[in-house]
Short mmCIF file of C-alpha atoms and ligand atoms in Angstrom, two decimals:
data_model
loop_
_atom_site.label_atom_id
_atom_site.label_comp_id
_atom_site.label_asym_id
_atom_site.label_seq_id
_atom_site.Cartn_x
_atom_site.Cartn_y
_atom_site.Cartn_z
CA MET A 288 275.79 -14.59 -132.04
CA ARG A 289 272.31 -14.56 -133.50
CA LEU A 290 269.39 -14.63 -131.24
CA ILE A 291 265.52 -14.20 -131.33
CA LEU A 292 263.81 -12.64 -128.29
CA LEU A 293 260.15 -13.57 -128.02
CA GLY A 294 257.35 -12.17 -125.72
CA PRO A 295 254.34 -9.91 -125.70
CA PRO A 296 254.48 -6.19 -126.10
CA GLY A 297 255.97 -4.69 -122.89
CA ALA A 298 257.78 -7.83 -121.92
CA GLY A 299 261.17 -6.02 -121.98
CA LYS A 300 262.53 -7.39 -125.30
CA GLY A 301 263.85 -3.97 -126.27
CA THR A 302 265.47 -3.28 -122.99
CA GLN A 303 267.13 -6.63 -122.70
CA ALA A 304 268.23 -6.57 -126.44
CA GLN A 305 270.03 -3.21 -125.86
CA ARG A 306 271.84 -4.71 -122.91
CA LEU A 307 272.85 -7.88 -124.71
CA CYS A 308 274.16 -5.92 -127.68
CA ASP A 309 276.39 -3.94 -125.35
CA ILE A 310 277.71 -7.17 -123.78
CA TYR A 311 278.19 -9.20 -126.84
CA GLY A 312 279.05 -6.39 -129.38
CA ILE A 313 276.20 -7.26 -131.72
CA ILE A 314 273.34 -5.22 -133.01
CA GLN A 315 269.59 -5.04 -132.22
CA LEU A 316 267.33 -5.55 -135.14
CA SER A 317 263.90 -4.23 -133.94
CA THR A 318 261.35 -4.41 -136.80
CA GLY A 319 259.19 -1.97 -134.68
CA ASP A 320 262.07 0.61 -134.61
CA MET A 321 262.86 0.10 -138.28
CA LEU A 322 259.09 0.55 -139.22
CA ARG A 323 258.83 3.65 -136.97
CA ALA A 324 261.92 5.05 -138.77
CA ALA A 325 260.30 4.31 -142.21
CA VAL A 326 257.01 6.05 -141.03
CA SER A 327 259.01 9.11 -139.87
CA ALA A 328 260.85 9.23 -143.22
CA GLY A 329 257.63 8.82 -145.22
CA THR A 330 259.02 5.91 -147.36
CA ASP A 331 256.80 3.62 -149.30
CA ILE A 332 257.02 1.09 -146.58
CA GLY A 333 256.35 3.67 -143.85
CA LEU A 334 253.21 4.79 -145.70
CA LYS A 335 251.97 1.18 -145.94
CA ALA A 336 252.72 0.50 -142.24
CA LYS A 337 251.56 3.72 -140.53
CA GLY A 338 247.87 3.10 -140.13
CA LEU A 339 248.25 -0.46 -139.14
CA MET A 340 250.87 0.32 -136.55
CA GLU A 341 248.75 3.08 -135.05
CA ALA A 342 245.80 0.59 -134.75
CA GLY A 343 248.08 -2.03 -133.01
CA GLU A 344 247.80 -4.48 -135.93
CA LEU A 345 250.55 -6.28 -137.63
CA VAL A 346 251.88 -5.06 -140.87
CA PRO A 347 252.07 -7.53 -143.79
CA ASP A 348 254.62 -10.30 -143.55
CA THR A 349 256.25 -9.54 -147.00
CA LEU A 350 257.19 -5.89 -145.75
CA VAL A 351 258.95 -6.99 -142.64
CA ILE A 352 260.69 -9.98 -144.25
CA GLN A 353 262.09 -7.64 -146.76
CA ILE A 354 263.22 -5.16 -144.15
CA VAL A 355 264.96 -7.99 -142.12
CA ASP A 356 266.52 -9.52 -145.25
CA GLU A 357 268.09 -6.25 -146.31
CA ARG A 358 269.16 -5.31 -142.82
CA THR A 359 270.86 -8.60 -142.13
CA ASN A 360 272.97 -8.14 -145.24
CA GLN A 361 274.57 -4.92 -143.89
CA PRO A 362 278.19 -4.82 -142.69
CA ASP A 363 277.30 -4.18 -139.01
CA ALA A 364 274.96 -7.25 -138.85
CA GLN A 365 277.83 -9.61 -139.74
CA LYS A 366 279.07 -10.07 -136.19
CA GLY A 367 275.67 -11.00 -135.11
CA PHE A 368 272.18 -9.67 -134.18
CA ILE A 369 269.29 -9.91 -131.83
CA LEU A 370 265.83 -10.00 -133.60
CA ASP A 371 263.44 -8.05 -131.40
CA GLY A 372 259.80 -8.07 -132.55
CA PHE A 373 260.61 -10.51 -135.49
CA PRO A 374 259.36 -13.08 -136.33
CA ARG A 375 255.82 -12.34 -135.26
CA THR A 376 254.03 -14.89 -137.32
CA VAL A 377 254.76 -18.47 -138.13
CA ALA A 378 254.96 -17.35 -141.90
CA GLN A 379 257.69 -14.90 -140.82
CA ALA A 380 259.51 -17.63 -138.87
CA GLU A 381 259.34 -19.91 -141.93
CA ALA A 382 260.69 -17.10 -144.14
CA LEU A 383 263.50 -16.50 -141.52
CA ASP A 384 264.53 -20.15 -141.74
CA VAL A 385 264.80 -19.94 -145.52
CA MET A 386 266.62 -16.61 -145.27
CA LEU A 387 269.16 -17.90 -142.78
CA LEU A 388 269.75 -21.02 -144.84
CA ALA A 389 270.49 -19.05 -147.89
CA LYS A 390 272.86 -16.85 -146.03
CA LYS A 391 274.49 -20.00 -144.35
CA LEU A 392 273.72 -18.60 -140.86
CA LYS A 393 272.41 -20.20 -137.83
CA LEU A 394 270.53 -18.99 -134.85
CA ASN A 395 272.22 -19.56 -131.40
CA ALA A 396 269.07 -19.27 -129.41
CA VAL A 397 265.38 -18.45 -129.28
CA ILE A 398 264.46 -17.08 -125.92
CA GLU A 399 260.94 -16.25 -124.67
CA LEU A 400 260.45 -13.67 -121.95
CA LYS A 401 257.57 -15.09 -119.86
CA VAL A 402 255.47 -12.29 -118.10
CA ASP A 403 252.28 -11.81 -116.13
CA GLU A 404 250.09 -10.20 -118.79
CA THR A 405 247.97 -8.49 -116.18
CA LYS A 406 251.03 -6.21 -115.38
CA LEU A 407 251.91 -5.38 -119.01
CA ILE A 408 249.40 -2.53 -119.42
CA ASP A 409 251.10 -0.82 -116.45
CA ARG A 410 254.52 -1.18 -118.06
CA ILE A 411 253.19 0.31 -121.29
CA ILE A 412 251.56 3.24 -119.53
CA LYS A 413 254.85 3.79 -117.62
CA ARG A 414 256.85 3.61 -120.85
CA ALA A 415 254.73 6.35 -122.29
CA SER A 416 254.88 8.59 -119.25
CA ASP A 417 258.70 8.05 -118.92
CA ALA A 418 259.16 9.02 -122.58
CA LYS A 419 257.02 12.21 -122.16
CA ALA A 420 258.93 13.24 -118.92
CA ALA A 421 262.23 12.77 -120.72
CA GLY A 422 261.02 14.88 -123.68
CA HIS A 423 261.14 11.91 -126.04
CA PRO A 424 258.40 11.17 -128.58
CA VAL A 425 255.52 8.93 -127.17
CA ARG A 426 254.61 6.01 -129.22
CA LYS A 427 251.12 6.42 -130.59
CA ASP A 428 250.53 2.73 -129.95
CA ASP A 429 251.46 2.92 -126.30
CA ASP A 430 247.91 3.63 -125.30
CA ALA A 431 245.54 1.39 -123.33
CA ASP A 432 243.08 0.80 -126.15
CA VAL A 433 245.64 0.10 -128.88
CA PHE A 434 247.53 -2.09 -126.34
CA LYS A 435 244.45 -4.40 -126.20
CA THR A 436 244.62 -4.79 -130.00
CA ARG A 437 248.42 -5.43 -129.79
CA LEU A 438 247.98 -8.10 -127.17
CA LEU A 439 245.31 -9.81 -129.25
CA ALA A 440 247.52 -9.77 -132.23
CA TYR A 441 250.15 -11.36 -130.08
CA HIS A 442 247.84 -14.13 -128.86
CA GLN A 443 246.53 -14.93 -132.31
CA GLN A 444 249.55 -14.50 -134.48
CA THR A 445 252.68 -14.51 -132.39
CA ALA A 446 252.14 -16.85 -129.45
CA PRO A 447 252.17 -19.96 -131.79
CA LEU A 448 255.89 -19.27 -132.37
CA SER A 449 256.67 -20.78 -129.06
CA ALA A 450 255.37 -24.19 -130.23
CA TYR A 451 257.08 -23.61 -133.51
CA TYR A 452 260.49 -23.26 -131.92
CA ALA A 453 259.92 -25.68 -129.12
CA GLY A 454 259.13 -28.31 -131.79
CA LYS A 455 262.62 -27.59 -133.23
CA GLY A 456 264.13 -28.04 -129.73
CA SER A 457 265.46 -24.45 -129.71
CA LEU A 458 263.12 -22.64 -127.29
CA LYS A 459 264.43 -21.38 -123.91
CA THR A 460 262.38 -19.35 -121.45
CA VAL A 461 263.34 -16.64 -118.89
CA ASP A 462 261.07 -15.13 -116.24
CA GLY A 463 260.56 -11.60 -117.51
CA MET A 464 258.96 -10.41 -114.33
CA GLU A 465 262.24 -10.39 -112.37
CA SER A 466 264.26 -7.10 -112.26
CA VAL A 467 265.91 -5.85 -115.36
CA ASP A 468 269.33 -6.87 -113.99
CA ASP A 469 268.08 -10.37 -113.07
CA VAL A 470 266.49 -10.93 -116.45
CA THR A 471 269.81 -9.88 -118.13
CA ALA A 472 271.70 -12.29 -115.89
CA ALA A 473 269.41 -15.11 -116.78
CA LEU A 474 269.84 -14.36 -120.43
CA LYS A 475 273.55 -14.35 -120.09
CA GLU A 476 273.49 -17.70 -118.37
CA ILE A 477 271.65 -19.23 -121.29
CA LEU A 478 273.94 -17.61 -123.91
CA GLY A 479 277.19 -18.43 -122.06
P1 AMP B 560 257.11 -3.19 -131.62
O1 AMP B 560 257.91 -1.89 -131.46
O2 AMP B 560 257.87 -4.42 -131.81
O3 AMP B 560 256.12 -3.26 -130.40
O4 AMP B 560 256.21 -3.00 -132.97
C1 AMP B 560 255.36 -1.96 -133.05
C2 AMP B 560 254.44 -2.23 -134.23
O5 AMP B 560 255.16 -2.40 -135.52
C3 AMP B 560 253.57 -3.53 -134.05
O6 AMP B 560 252.37 -3.39 -133.40
C4 AMP B 560 253.27 -3.80 -135.59
O7 AMP B 560 252.30 -2.95 -136.11
C5 AMP B 560 254.54 -3.47 -136.24
N1 AMP B 560 255.52 -4.55 -136.35
C6 AMP B 560 256.76 -4.68 -135.78
N2 AMP B 560 257.34 -5.84 -136.06
C7 AMP B 560 256.51 -6.48 -136.82
C8 AMP B 560 256.53 -7.68 -137.43
N3 AMP B 560 257.57 -8.55 -137.21
N4 AMP B 560 255.43 -8.23 -138.20
C9 AMP B 560 254.37 -7.32 -138.36
N5 AMP B 560 254.26 -6.18 -137.81
C10 AMP B 560 255.27 -5.65 -136.95
#
């Protein structure tokens, strides 16, 4: 199974992707997680991405396309994957189409988590305080000011993807404001 989860930052894409991976035995490909790992490891990609990520801006398309291309070739991705946080621009979506065609792969679904954006900042602040309480590292971009930039980037560059996939007839939507369990149930119903 190959799936894209769309939605603004804080919509619950990561939480739901982890649950669906456990259910379907596939892997989560979060470009945000992969970039954070690159930043921690101090790789070339990490050095290029660090400042942009901390400012809440998108990193260049070519970097993330390369990461996804390489990651989807690895053995553990062959059973399927959930793309979480990718694509984030129409150019990335077009590159993904080309990439999947070249690998002779098809998407099973593109699902958008619809959320009330006025509630997202509370979720982000909670995510940061939960991480701190659990002794986990707190993301530098889980901060009220940076969040505004991330939401703006979402509106300007990522929201047009809904129309892109709706135009192809492959977009489904789920109410992301329901409980975590109810959202998972709605996703499972779509995925069968
Ligand atoms: P996320 O963990 O998905 O919220 O992503 C955290 C940050 O990583 C974003 O604010 C961007 O700076 C960067 N990022 C993650 N995925 C992408 C992507 N597909 N395209 C560009 N930048 C990305």
